[in-house]
Amino acid sequence: MNIKNICLGALALSMISGAAFAGALDSPDNMAPFYTDSSMKTMKPKDEFKTTFMSMPMEKQEAMKKECNDAAMSKPYAEFCANVQALGGAN
């Protein structure tokens, strides 16, 4: 096979399935409840953050904890992950 065709096929596949690789922290539906505004610039106070986090399904909590423990994933979400870590997010 031609290497160019293989590379183009891989690129097309990654573009089509890119949404499937999005993590829990990349989903606006998961993250919006933790912010006071729709632009998701202002984090809720820690007590409200804890209430919101604890009301989520355990699977989502674990996914968020896992991503916050990954340095590359957590960097863009430093403030959020600091709150998760404060809730015992380090495994």
PDB file of C-alpha atoms in Angstrom:
ATOM      1  CA  MET A   1       0.000   0.000   0.000  1.00  0.00           C
ATOM      2  CA  ASN A   2       0.988   3.526  -0.544  1.00  0.00           C
ATOM      3  CA  ILE A   3       2.178   5.249   2.664  1.00  0.00           C
ATOM      4  CA  LYS A   4       0.415   8.452   1.620  1.00  0.00           C
ATOM      5  CA  ASN A   5      -2.948   6.647   1.470  1.00  0.00           C
ATOM      6  CA  ILE A   6      -2.355   5.070   4.862  1.00  0.00           C
ATOM      7  CA  CYS A   7      -1.563   8.442   6.424  1.00  0.00           C
ATOM      8  CA  LEU A   8      -4.585  10.098   4.829  1.00  0.00           C
ATOM      9  CA  GLY A   9      -6.819   7.266   5.991  1.00  0.00           C
ATOM     10  CA  ALA A  10      -5.492   7.546   9.540  1.00  0.00           C
ATOM     11  CA  LEU A  11      -6.010  11.303   9.516  1.00  0.00           C
ATOM     12  CA  ALA A  12      -9.575  10.957   8.231  1.00  0.00           C
ATOM     13  CA  LEU A  13     -10.366   8.316  10.832  1.00  0.00           C
ATOM     14  CA  SER A  14      -8.992  10.456  13.648  1.00  0.00           C
ATOM     15  CA  MET A  15     -11.024  13.447  12.489  1.00  0.00           C
ATOM     16  CA  ILE A  16     -14.224  11.421  12.281  1.00  0.00           C
ATOM     17  CA  SER A  17     -13.782   9.738  15.648  1.00  0.00           C
ATOM     18  CA  GLY A  18     -12.176  12.686  17.450  1.00  0.00           C
ATOM     19  CA  ALA A  19     -15.228  13.308  19.605  1.00  0.00           C
ATOM     20  CA  ALA A  20     -15.022   9.771  20.937  1.00  0.00           C
ATOM     21  CA  PHE A  21     -11.636  10.577  22.464  1.00  0.00           C
ATOM     22  CA  ALA A  22     -12.893  13.593  24.389  1.00  0.00           C
ATOM     23  CA  GLY A  23     -12.512  13.182  28.118  1.00  0.00           C
ATOM     24  CA  ALA A  24     -14.770  14.007  31.020  1.00  0.00           C
ATOM     25  CA  LEU A  25     -13.066  17.373  31.500  1.00  0.00           C
ATOM     26  CA  ASP A  26     -13.595  18.286  27.844  1.00  0.00           C
ATOM     27  CA  SER A  27     -17.376  17.916  27.993  1.00  0.00           C
ATOM     28  CA  PRO A  28     -19.213  21.201  28.602  1.00  0.00           C
ATOM     29  CA  ASP A  29     -22.163  19.230  29.986  1.00  0.00           C
ATOM     30  CA  ASN A  30     -19.912  17.815  32.700  1.00  0.00           C
ATOM     31  CA  MET A  31     -18.114  21.058  33.492  1.00  0.00           C
ATOM     32  CA  ALA A  32     -20.888  23.702  33.329  1.00  0.00           C
ATOM     33  CA  PRO A  33     -22.465  22.838  36.714  1.00  0.00           C
ATOM     34  CA  PHE A  34     -19.211  23.819  38.450  1.00  0.00           C
ATOM     35  CA  TYR A  35     -19.263  27.396  37.159  1.00  0.00           C
ATOM     36  CA  THR A  36     -21.397  30.400  38.064  1.00  0.00           C
ATOM     37  CA  ASP A  37     -21.628  31.724  34.514  1.00  0.00           C
ATOM     38  CA  SER A  38     -22.310  30.327  31.068  1.00  0.00           C
ATOM     39  CA  SER A  39     -18.847  31.346  29.837  1.00  0.00           C
ATOM     40  CA  MET A  40     -17.376  29.018  32.496  1.00  0.00           C
ATOM     41  CA  LYS A  41     -14.919  31.630  33.750  1.00  0.00           C
ATOM     42  CA  THR A  42     -15.943  31.814  37.419  1.00  0.00           C
ATOM     43  CA  MET A  43     -15.779  28.648  39.527  1.00  0.00           C
ATOM     44  CA  LYS A  44     -18.436  28.100  42.178  1.00  0.00           C
ATOM     45  CA  PRO A  45     -17.341  28.389  45.833  1.00  0.00           C
ATOM     46  CA  LYS A  46     -15.803  25.234  47.312  1.00  0.00           C
ATOM     47  CA  ASP A  47     -18.891  24.214  49.280  1.00  0.00           C
ATOM     48  CA  GLU A  48     -21.100  24.456  46.166  1.00  0.00           C
ATOM     49  CA  PHE A  49     -18.390  22.740  44.113  1.00  0.00           C
ATOM     50  CA  LYS A  50     -18.363  19.843  46.596  1.00  0.00           C
ATOM     51  CA  THR A  51     -22.158  19.540  46.545  1.00  0.00           C
ATOM     52  CA  THR A  52     -22.185  19.504  42.744  1.00  0.00           C
ATOM     53  CA  PHE A  53     -19.352  16.976  42.536  1.00  0.00           C
ATOM     54  CA  MET A  54     -20.864  14.625  45.110  1.00  0.00           C
ATOM     55  CA  SER A  55     -24.251  14.693  43.329  1.00  0.00           C
ATOM     56  CA  MET A  56     -22.695  13.388  40.091  1.00  0.00           C
ATOM     57  CA  PRO A  57     -22.747   9.679  39.232  1.00  0.00           C
ATOM     58  CA  MET A  58     -19.729   7.826  40.611  1.00  0.00           C
ATOM     59  CA  GLU A  59     -18.546   6.976  37.068  1.00  0.00           C
ATOM     60  CA  LYS A  60     -18.258  10.671  36.185  1.00  0.00           C
ATOM     61  CA  GLN A  61     -16.532  11.439  39.482  1.00  0.00           C
ATOM     62  CA  GLU A  62     -13.975   8.694  38.861  1.00  0.00           C
ATOM     63  CA  ALA A  63     -13.402   9.816  35.261  1.00  0.00           C
ATOM     64  CA  MET A  64     -12.769  13.377  36.435  1.00  0.00           C
ATOM     65  CA  LYS A  65     -10.435  12.204  39.208  1.00  0.00           C
ATOM     66  CA  LYS A  66      -8.489  10.076  36.743  1.00  0.00           C
ATOM     67  CA  GLU A  67      -8.080  12.933  34.283  1.00  0.00           C
ATOM     68  CA  CYS A  68      -7.072  15.346  37.057  1.00  0.00           C
ATOM     69  CA  ASN A  69      -4.332  12.897  38.088  1.00  0.00           C
ATOM     70  CA  ASP A  70      -2.928  13.023  34.540  1.00  0.00           C
ATOM     71  CA  ALA A  71      -0.601  16.035  34.327  1.00  0.00           C
ATOM     72  CA  ALA A  72      -1.188  16.585  30.603  1.00  0.00           C
ATOM     73  CA  MET A  73      -4.984  16.434  30.914  1.00  0.00           C
ATOM     74  CA  SER A  74      -5.242  18.510  34.081  1.00  0.00           C
ATOM     75  CA  LYS A  75      -3.088  21.463  33.013  1.00  0.00           C
ATOM     76  CA  PRO A  76      -5.877  23.348  31.192  1.00  0.00           C
ATOM     77  CA  TYR A  77      -8.199  22.664  34.144  1.00  0.00           C
ATOM     78  CA  ALA A  78      -5.823  23.556  36.990  1.00  0.00           C
ATOM     79  CA  GLU A  79      -8.373  25.334  39.207  1.00  0.00           C
ATOM     80  CA  PHE A  80     -10.995  22.628  38.706  1.00  0.00           C
ATOM     81  CA  CYS A  81      -8.497  19.835  39.370  1.00  0.00           C
ATOM     82  CA  ALA A  82      -7.214  21.586  42.500  1.00  0.00           C
ATOM     83  CA  ASN A  83     -10.773  21.425  43.860  1.00  0.00           C
ATOM     84  CA  VAL A  84     -11.088  17.759  42.882  1.00  0.00           C
ATOM     85  CA  GLN A  85      -7.773  17.008  44.599  1.00  0.00           C
ATOM     86  CA  ALA A  86      -9.018  18.789  47.730  1.00  0.00           C
ATOM     87  CA  LEU A  87     -11.996  16.412  47.730  1.00  0.00           C
ATOM     88  CA  GLY A  88      -9.658  13.424  47.793  1.00  0.00           C
ATOM     89  CA  GLY A  89      -9.161  13.086  44.062  1.00  0.00           C
ATOM     90  CA  ALA A  90      -5.630  11.734  44.309  1.00  0.00           C
ATOM     91  CA  ASN A  91      -5.654   7.962  43.892  1.00  0.00           C
TER      92      ASN A  91
END
